[in-house]
Coordinates of C-alpha atoms in Angstrom, one line a residue:
M1 CA -217.1 47.7 -157.4
N2 CA -219.9 49.0 -155.3
D3 CA -218.7 50.6 -152.1
A4 CA -222.1 50.8 -150.3
P5 CA -221.8 49.2 -146.8
D6 CA -224.1 46.3 -147.4
A7 CA -223.7 45.9 -151.1
P8 CA -221.8 42.9 -152.5
R9 CA -218.4 43.3 -154.1
T10 CA -219.1 43.0 -157.8
Y11 CA -216.8 41.3 -160.3
D12 CA -217.3 40.0 -163.8
V13 CA -216.4 36.4 -162.7
I14 CA -216.3 34.6 -159.3
V15 CA -214.3 31.4 -159.0
I16 CA -214.9 29.2 -155.9
G17 CA -211.8 27.1 -155.3
A18 CA -208.2 28.0 -155.9
G19 CA -206.7 24.7 -156.9
P20 CA -205.1 24.3 -160.3
V21 CA -208.5 24.3 -162.0
G22 CA -209.7 27.5 -160.3
E23 CA -206.4 29.2 -160.8
N24 CA -206.5 28.5 -164.6
V25 CA -210.1 29.6 -164.9
A26 CA -209.2 32.9 -163.2
D27 CA -206.0 33.3 -165.3
R28 CA -208.0 32.9 -168.6
T29 CA -210.8 35.2 -167.6
R30 CA -208.5 37.8 -166.3
A31 CA -206.3 37.6 -169.4
A32 CA -209.5 38.3 -171.4
G33 CA -210.0 41.5 -169.5
L34 CA -212.7 40.3 -167.1
S35 CA -212.4 41.3 -163.4
T36 CA -212.0 38.1 -161.4
V37 CA -212.0 37.0 -157.8
V38 CA -211.1 33.6 -156.4
V39 CA -212.5 32.2 -153.1
E40 CA -210.4 29.6 -151.2
S41 CA -211.0 28.0 -147.8
E42 CA -207.6 26.1 -147.6
L43 CA -204.4 26.6 -149.5
V44 CA -204.1 28.3 -152.8
G45 CA -202.9 25.6 -155.1
G46 CA -205.3 23.1 -153.9
E47 CA -205.3 19.3 -153.6
C48 CA -202.8 18.7 -156.4
S49 CA -200.1 21.0 -155.0
Y50 CA -200.2 19.8 -151.4
W51 CA -201.8 16.4 -151.0
A52 CA -202.0 14.7 -154.4
C53 CA -200.0 15.1 -157.7
M54 CA -196.9 16.8 -156.4
P55 CA -196.2 15.1 -153.1
S56 CA -197.2 11.6 -154.4
K57 CA -194.9 11.9 -157.4
A58 CA -192.1 13.3 -155.1
L59 CA -192.5 10.1 -153.1
L60 CA -192.6 7.9 -156.2
R61 CA -189.7 9.2 -158.2
P62 CA -187.0 7.9 -155.9
A63 CA -188.8 4.5 -155.7
L64 CA -188.9 4.2 -159.5
A65 CA -185.4 5.4 -160.0
H66 CA -184.2 3.0 -157.4
A67 CA -186.0 0.1 -159.1
D68 CA -184.3 1.0 -162.4
A69 CA -180.9 1.4 -160.9
R70 CA -181.1 -2.1 -159.2
R71 CA -181.5 -3.6 -162.7
L72 CA -178.5 -1.8 -164.4
P73 CA -175.0 -3.3 -164.3
G74 CA -172.7 -0.7 -162.9
L75 CA -175.4 0.7 -160.6
S76 CA -177.0 -2.4 -159.2
R77 CA -174.5 -3.0 -156.5
A78 CA -174.6 0.6 -155.3
A79 CA -178.4 0.5 -155.3
Q80 CA -179.0 -2.6 -153.3
G81 CA -179.5 -0.7 -150.0
P82 CA -182.7 0.9 -148.9
L83 CA -183.9 4.3 -149.8
D84 CA -183.0 7.2 -147.5
A85 CA -186.6 7.7 -146.3
A86 CA -185.9 10.9 -144.4
A87 CA -184.3 12.5 -147.5
V88 CA -187.3 11.4 -149.6
L89 CA -189.8 12.8 -147.2
A90 CA -187.8 16.1 -146.9
R91 CA -187.7 16.4 -150.7
R92 CA -191.5 15.8 -150.7
D93 CA -191.9 18.6 -148.2
D94 CA -189.9 20.9 -150.5
F95 CA -192.2 20.2 -153.4
T96 CA -195.3 21.1 -151.3
S97 CA -193.6 24.3 -150.1
H98 CA -194.0 22.9 -146.6
W99 CA -197.7 23.3 -147.0
K100 CA -197.5 27.1 -147.3
D101 CA -199.1 28.9 -150.2
D102 CA -197.2 32.2 -150.3
G103 CA -195.8 31.5 -153.8
Q104 CA -199.2 30.7 -155.2
V105 CA -200.8 33.8 -153.6
D106 CA -198.0 35.9 -155.2
W107 CA -198.8 34.4 -158.6
L108 CA -202.5 35.3 -158.2
R109 CA -201.5 38.9 -157.5
S110 CA -199.1 38.9 -160.5
V111 CA -202.0 38.2 -162.8
D112 CA -204.3 40.7 -161.1
V113 CA -206.7 38.2 -159.6
E114 CA -208.2 39.0 -156.2
L115 CA -208.3 36.4 -153.4
V116 CA -210.9 36.1 -150.7
R117 CA -210.0 33.5 -148.0
G118 CA -212.9 31.7 -146.5
H119 CA -215.6 29.2 -147.2
G120 CA -217.6 30.2 -150.2
R121 CA -221.2 29.2 -151.0
L122 CA -223.6 30.0 -153.7
A123 CA -226.3 32.3 -152.5
G124 CA -228.6 32.5 -155.4
E125 CA -228.2 33.7 -159.0
R126 CA -224.7 35.1 -159.6
R127 CA -224.3 35.5 -155.8
V128 CA -221.6 34.0 -153.5
E129 CA -221.2 34.5 -149.7
V130 CA -217.9 33.8 -148.0
D131 CA -217.6 32.9 -144.3
T132 CA -214.2 34.2 -143.2
S133 CA -212.0 32.9 -140.4
D134 CA -212.7 36.0 -138.3
G135 CA -216.4 35.2 -138.2
G136 CA -217.3 37.8 -140.9
T137 CA -219.2 37.4 -144.2
V138 CA -218.0 38.7 -147.5
R139 CA -220.8 39.0 -150.1
L140 CA -219.8 38.8 -153.8
A141 CA -221.8 39.3 -157.0
A142 CA -220.9 38.3 -160.6
R143 CA -221.9 40.2 -163.7
H144 CA -221.3 37.3 -165.9
A145 CA -220.3 33.9 -164.4
V146 CA -219.6 31.9 -161.3
A147 CA -217.3 28.8 -161.7
V148 CA -217.4 26.1 -159.0
C149 CA -214.0 24.4 -158.9
T150 CA -214.1 22.7 -155.5
G151 CA -212.9 19.3 -156.6
T152 CA -213.4 16.1 -154.6
T153 CA -212.7 14.6 -151.2
A154 CA -211.8 11.0 -150.3
A155 CA -214.9 8.7 -150.2
L156 CA -214.8 6.4 -147.2
P157 CA -217.1 3.3 -147.1
P158 CA -220.0 3.3 -144.5
M159 CA -218.3 0.9 -142.1
P160 CA -219.0 0.7 -138.4
G161 CA -216.1 2.0 -136.3
L162 CA -214.1 3.4 -139.3
D163 CA -214.0 6.9 -138.0
E164 CA -212.8 5.7 -134.6
I165 CA -209.6 4.1 -136.0
N166 CA -208.4 7.3 -137.7
P167 CA -207.7 5.7 -141.0
W168 CA -205.4 7.3 -143.6
T169 CA -207.0 8.9 -146.7
S170 CA -205.0 10.0 -149.7
R171 CA -204.0 13.2 -147.9
D172 CA -202.5 11.3 -145.0
A173 CA -200.7 8.9 -147.4
T174 CA -198.9 11.8 -149.2
S175 CA -198.2 13.9 -146.2
A176 CA -197.2 11.4 -143.5
K177 CA -194.1 12.4 -141.5
E178 CA -192.9 8.8 -140.6
V179 CA -192.8 5.5 -142.4
P180 CA -195.2 3.0 -140.8
R181 CA -193.7 -0.4 -140.2
R182 CA -196.8 -2.1 -141.6
L183 CA -199.3 -0.4 -143.9
A184 CA -202.6 -1.9 -145.2
V185 CA -204.0 -0.3 -148.3
V186 CA -207.7 -0.9 -149.2
G187 CA -208.4 -0.4 -152.8
G188 CA -207.3 -1.3 -156.3
G189 CA -207.2 2.0 -158.2
V190 CA -204.6 4.6 -158.9
V191 CA -204.1 6.0 -155.4
A192 CA -204.0 2.4 -154.0
V193 CA -201.3 1.1 -156.3
E194 CA -199.2 4.3 -156.3
M195 CA -199.1 4.6 -152.5
A196 CA -198.4 0.8 -152.2
T197 CA -195.5 1.3 -154.5
A198 CA -194.2 4.4 -152.6
W199 CA -194.5 3.2 -149.0
Q200 CA -193.2 -0.3 -149.8
A201 CA -190.1 1.3 -151.3
L202 CA -189.7 3.6 -148.3
G203 CA -189.6 0.6 -145.9
S204 CA -193.2 -0.3 -145.0
Q205 CA -194.5 -3.8 -145.3
V206 CA -197.5 -3.2 -147.4
T207 CA -200.6 -5.4 -147.7
L208 CA -202.9 -4.4 -150.6
L209 CA -206.5 -5.5 -150.0
V210 CA -208.5 -5.5 -153.3
R211 CA -212.2 -6.2 -153.3
G212 CA -212.3 -7.3 -156.9
S213 CA -210.2 -9.6 -159.0
G214 CA -207.8 -7.1 -160.6
L215 CA -206.2 -3.7 -160.4
L216 CA -206.8 -0.5 -162.4
D217 CA -210.2 -1.5 -163.8
R218 CA -210.4 1.5 -166.0
V219 CA -207.5 0.6 -168.3
E220 CA -206.6 -2.5 -170.3
P221 CA -206.7 -5.6 -168.1
F222 CA -203.1 -6.5 -168.9
A223 CA -202.0 -3.3 -167.3
G224 CA -203.4 -4.2 -163.9
E225 CA -202.0 -7.7 -164.2
M226 CA -198.5 -6.4 -164.9
V227 CA -198.7 -3.8 -162.0
A228 CA -199.8 -6.6 -159.6
D229 CA -196.8 -8.6 -160.7
G230 CA -194.5 -5.6 -160.1
L231 CA -195.9 -5.0 -156.7
R232 CA -195.5 -8.6 -155.6
E233 CA -191.9 -8.6 -156.9
A234 CA -191.3 -5.5 -154.8
G235 CA -192.6 -7.3 -151.7
V236 CA -196.2 -6.1 -151.5
D237 CA -198.7 -8.7 -150.3
V238 CA -201.4 -8.4 -152.9
R239 CA -204.7 -10.0 -152.0
F240 CA -207.7 -10.1 -154.4
G241 CA -211.2 -10.8 -153.3
A242 CA -210.4 -9.2 -150.0
N243 CA -213.6 -7.6 -148.7
V244 CA -213.0 -5.6 -145.5
A245 CA -215.8 -6.4 -143.0
S246 CA -214.5 -4.8 -139.8
V247 CA -211.7 -2.5 -138.4
E248 CA -210.5 -1.8 -134.9
R249 CA -207.5 -0.2 -133.3
D250 CA -205.8 -0.6 -130.0
G251 CA -206.1 2.8 -128.4
A252 CA -205.4 6.1 -130.3
A253 CA -202.3 5.0 -132.1
G254 CA -202.1 1.2 -131.6
E255 CA -202.2 -1.7 -133.9
V256 CA -205.1 -1.8 -136.5
R257 CA -206.8 -5.1 -136.9
I258 CA -208.7 -5.6 -140.2
G259 CA -211.3 -8.4 -140.5
L260 CA -212.0 -9.7 -143.9
E261 CA -215.1 -11.5 -145.1
G262 CA -214.5 -15.2 -144.7
G263 CA -212.7 -14.7 -141.4
A264 CA -209.1 -13.8 -142.3
R265 CA -207.5 -10.9 -140.4
V266 CA -204.7 -8.5 -141.3
S267 CA -202.8 -6.4 -138.7
A268 CA -201.1 -3.1 -139.6
D269 CA -199.8 0.1 -138.0
E270 CA -201.8 2.3 -140.4
V271 CA -204.5 1.6 -142.9
L272 CA -205.1 3.6 -146.0
F273 CA -208.6 3.6 -147.5
A274 CA -208.2 4.4 -151.2
T275 CA -211.8 3.7 -152.1
G276 CA -212.8 6.5 -154.5
R277 CA -213.6 10.2 -154.5
A278 CA -216.8 12.1 -153.7
P279 CA -217.7 15.6 -155.0
H280 CA -216.8 18.4 -152.7
T281 CA -220.3 20.0 -153.0
G282 CA -222.0 19.2 -149.7
D283 CA -221.8 22.8 -148.4
V284 CA -221.4 25.1 -151.4
G285 CA -225.0 26.3 -151.7
L286 CA -226.2 24.1 -154.5
E287 CA -229.7 24.1 -153.0
T288 CA -229.9 27.9 -153.6
V289 CA -229.8 27.3 -157.4
G290 CA -232.0 24.2 -157.5
L291 CA -229.3 21.5 -157.4
K292 CA -228.8 18.7 -154.9
P293 CA -226.1 19.3 -152.2
G294 CA -223.3 16.7 -152.2
G295 CA -223.9 15.7 -155.8
W296 CA -221.8 15.9 -159.0
M297 CA -222.5 18.9 -161.1
P298 CA -223.5 17.9 -164.7
V299 CA -222.3 20.2 -167.4
D300 CA -222.4 20.5 -171.2
D301 CA -219.3 20.5 -173.3
T302 CA -218.7 24.2 -172.6
L303 CA -218.6 23.4 -168.9
R304 CA -221.8 25.3 -168.2
V305 CA -224.0 23.6 -165.6
T306 CA -227.2 22.1 -167.0
G307 CA -230.5 22.6 -165.2
V308 CA -229.7 26.1 -163.9
D309 CA -231.5 29.0 -165.5
G310 CA -229.6 31.9 -167.0
G311 CA -226.5 30.1 -168.2
W312 CA -224.2 31.8 -165.6
L313 CA -223.0 28.8 -163.6
Y314 CA -220.0 26.7 -164.6
A315 CA -218.5 23.6 -162.9
V316 CA -214.9 22.9 -163.9
G317 CA -212.6 20.0 -163.0
D318 CA -213.3 17.0 -160.8
V319 CA -216.6 18.4 -159.5
N320 CA -218.3 17.7 -162.8
H321 CA -217.2 14.1 -162.9
R322 CA -216.1 14.1 -166.5
A323 CA -212.4 13.2 -166.0
L324 CA -211.0 13.2 -162.4
L325 CA -207.4 14.2 -163.4
T326 CA -205.6 17.5 -162.7
H327 CA -204.4 18.0 -166.2
E328 CA -207.9 17.3 -167.6
G329 CA -209.3 19.8 -165.1
K330 CA -206.8 22.4 -166.2
Y331 CA -207.8 21.8 -169.8
Q332 CA -211.4 22.3 -168.9
A333 CA -210.4 25.5 -167.1
R334 CA -208.8 26.9 -170.3
I335 CA -211.9 26.0 -172.2
A336 CA -214.2 27.5 -169.6
G337 CA -212.2 30.7 -169.3
A338 CA -212.4 31.2 -173.0
V339 CA -216.1 30.5 -173.3
I340 CA -217.0 32.7 -170.3
A341 CA -215.1 35.6 -171.9
A342 CA -216.7 35.0 -175.3
R343 CA -220.2 35.0 -173.9
A344 CA -219.4 38.0 -171.7
K345 CA -218.3 40.0 -174.8
G346 CA -221.1 38.7 -177.0
E347 CA -218.7 37.0 -179.3
P348 CA -219.6 33.8 -181.2
V349 CA -219.1 30.5 -179.3
D350 CA -217.3 27.8 -181.3
D351 CA -219.1 24.7 -179.8
A352 CA -218.6 22.2 -182.6
A353 CA -216.6 19.1 -181.7
W354 CA -212.9 20.1 -181.1
G355 CA -213.9 23.7 -181.2
R356 CA -212.2 26.4 -179.2
H357 CA -215.0 26.5 -176.6
V358 CA -215.7 22.8 -176.0
A359 CA -213.9 20.2 -174.0
T360 CA -214.1 17.4 -176.6
A361 CA -211.0 15.7 -175.3
D362 CA -212.9 14.7 -172.2
H363 CA -214.8 12.2 -174.3
A364 CA -212.2 11.0 -176.8
A365 CA -208.6 11.7 -175.6
V366 CA -208.1 11.6 -171.9
P367 CA -204.5 10.7 -171.0
Q368 CA -203.3 9.3 -167.7
V369 CA -200.1 8.0 -166.3
V370 CA -200.0 5.6 -163.3
F371 CA -196.5 5.9 -161.6
T372 CA -196.0 2.4 -160.5
D373 CA -193.3 -0.1 -161.5
P374 CA -194.1 -0.8 -164.3
E375 CA -195.7 2.5 -165.3
V376 CA -199.0 2.6 -167.1
A377 CA -199.7 5.2 -169.7
A378 CA -203.0 5.3 -171.6
V379 CA -205.1 7.6 -173.7
G380 CA -208.5 7.2 -175.3
L381 CA -210.5 4.1 -175.5
S382 CA -209.6 0.6 -174.3
A383 CA -210.3 -2.3 -176.7
A384 CA -213.4 -3.2 -174.7
E385 CA -214.7 0.4 -174.6
A386 CA -214.2 0.7 -178.4
E387 CA -216.2 -2.5 -178.9
Q388 CA -219.0 -1.2 -176.6
A389 CA -219.1 2.0 -178.6
G390 CA -219.9 -0.1 -181.7
L391 CA -216.6 0.7 -183.5
R392 CA -215.1 -1.7 -186.0
T393 CA -211.5 -2.0 -184.8
K394 CA -208.2 -3.7 -185.1
V395 CA -206.3 -4.2 -181.9
V396 CA -202.5 -4.4 -182.2
D397 CA -200.3 -5.6 -179.3
Y398 CA -196.5 -5.7 -179.1
D399 CA -193.9 -6.8 -176.5
L400 CA -192.1 -3.6 -175.4
A401 CA -189.2 -5.6 -174.3
Q402 CA -188.4 -6.4 -177.9
V403 CA -187.6 -2.7 -178.6
A404 CA -183.9 -1.8 -178.5
G405 CA -184.5 1.3 -176.4
A406 CA -186.3 -0.7 -173.8
S407 CA -183.6 -3.3 -173.4
L408 CA -181.1 -0.5 -173.0
Y409 CA -183.3 1.3 -170.4
R410 CA -182.9 -1.6 -167.9
D411 CA -182.0 -5.2 -167.9
G412 CA -184.9 -7.6 -167.6
Y413 CA -187.3 -5.0 -169.1
R414 CA -190.9 -6.1 -169.2
G415 CA -193.6 -4.2 -170.9
R416 CA -196.5 -4.3 -173.4
A417 CA -198.1 -1.8 -175.9
R418 CA -201.5 -1.8 -177.5
M419 CA -203.1 0.5 -180.1
V420 CA -206.8 0.3 -181.0
V421 CA -207.5 1.4 -184.6
D422 CA -210.8 2.5 -185.9
L423 CA -210.9 0.7 -189.2
D424 CA -213.7 2.8 -190.7
R425 CA -212.0 6.2 -190.0
G426 CA -208.4 5.0 -190.3
H427 CA -207.0 6.5 -187.1
L428 CA -206.2 5.5 -183.5
V429 CA -208.9 5.7 -180.8
G430 CA -206.8 4.3 -178.0
V431 CA -203.2 3.6 -177.0
T432 CA -201.8 1.9 -173.9
F433 CA -198.2 1.4 -172.8
V434 CA -197.1 -0.6 -169.8
G435 CA -193.4 -0.6 -168.8
P436 CA -190.7 1.3 -167.0
G437 CA -190.4 4.9 -168.3
V438 CA -193.4 4.8 -170.6
G439 CA -195.0 7.9 -169.1
E440 CA -193.0 10.1 -171.4
L441 CA -194.3 8.2 -174.4
L442 CA -197.9 9.2 -173.7
H443 CA -198.1 12.7 -175.2
S444 CA -197.2 11.3 -178.7
A445 CA -200.1 8.9 -178.4
T446 CA -202.4 11.7 -177.1
V447 CA -201.5 13.9 -180.1
A448 CA -202.2 11.0 -182.5
V449 CA -205.6 10.3 -180.9
A450 CA -206.8 13.9 -180.4
A451 CA -205.6 15.0 -183.9
E452 CA -207.1 11.8 -185.5
V453 CA -203.9 11.3 -187.4
P454 CA -204.4 8.8 -190.2
V455 CA -202.5 5.6 -189.6
E456 CA -200.9 5.8 -193.0
R457 CA -199.5 9.3 -192.1
L458 CA -198.0 7.9 -188.9
W459 CA -195.7 5.8 -191.1
H460 CA -193.9 9.0 -191.9
A461 CA -193.4 10.0 -188.2
V462 CA -190.0 8.3 -187.9
P463 CA -189.0 7.3 -184.3
S464 CA -185.4 7.9 -183.2
Y465 CA -183.2 4.9 -182.7
P466 CA -182.5 3.5 -180.2
T467 CA -185.3 4.9 -178.0
I468 CA -188.4 3.2 -176.5
S469 CA -190.4 5.4 -178.9
E470 CA -189.5 2.9 -181.6
I471 CA -192.5 1.0 -180.3
W472 CA -194.5 3.1 -182.7
L473 CA -192.8 1.6 -185.7
R474 CA -193.3 -1.9 -184.3
L475 CA -197.0 -1.4 -183.7
L476 CA -197.4 0.0 -187.2
E477 CA -195.5 -2.9 -188.7
A478 CA -197.8 -5.4 -186.8
Y479 CA -200.9 -3.4 -187.9
R480 CA -199.9 -3.9 -191.6
Q481 CA -199.4 -7.7 -191.2

């Protein structure tokens, strides 16, 4: 590094954002022998560790386990009481390390990645300036690459008076210290249905206000229908076609009154707006490299930002809008770290589909689990998406409740499975499971889709009996009919 008083600190790679994505980029570039510095304005570990994946699943696991136990003879009587909300929230706090990042900072040190705390902004080609908490500025320069890994923030609708009522966003929903007596949730996507599931189980009376006619519009329609049925069975008031027109609150912490188009009103103690995500790029210096502040950062399949001269700028994770999922962002980070290292060393770049230096899975094999009751697990294309892509397909459905492992899992099991087969190429392009406990089925489907395993070869992958995985045999039998 250059030690001149006004000279920037110089590294091979600068990473802006120390969430799971930024951490993985830094880990891969450092492992390749490139000096790397990470800039972080909040907690090392990012959204996933403190306000999203970890706390939300810590809230949901007891809810789902409780739902299973109430449907198992021998456990059902003991499980009829409510959850111990205080214990659930305390366990959630443990999983977030009580919103302290000491462990994550120690990990960065262990892999020899430097950390600069403060708000980082691009300041021209291969330059980053960091405003620190003490009012100072740290100037950084990159020999090879800068990776923007700043993720997203909650997107709130432009509604008069919304700021004044102090609504919950996803961060509030996963970090709240008390259970509200009544919670209104606005939205029909993953955050909305998961938080409705969690807080209803913890003792809130939840009203789910969905603008459209269904839930989870990015997966097979039957998945959203089954989740809606599960929420209603748990006691959630699910309302479709519920367009929020106005909001107001009595005082700083009083009742929230929500006006709907058509005149209906809903009262609640808190209201969660789960209405989408926006790129966290409003103040990261995009204008200094010819990009629009506040916008998504388009990239090619090597995660390099398009439209920026020199090929030095990368955007990895949610900020590029390819697949807004932590595991997909970490996958991109592994790809980005490898390709940054290859280019820095002048090595060949393997950018053919499914090559070492391209994120092909973003297009063909994105997996996701929705932790509701029932769970939803999906990878690849839905039947409608495959049809829109012009593929000649066969769609195979099967009732998961007819599989022996499912009936053993819990009484009254309800579920459904679907696989979408590309008839011209003879392999799966999409799989969806809905039912209790199906999340752990998903990786087998992801392997089949990503590896383009021929359907005929899948006949020789024998599922163990009696497990829910036997659904694979039933789907293949139905496919051959």
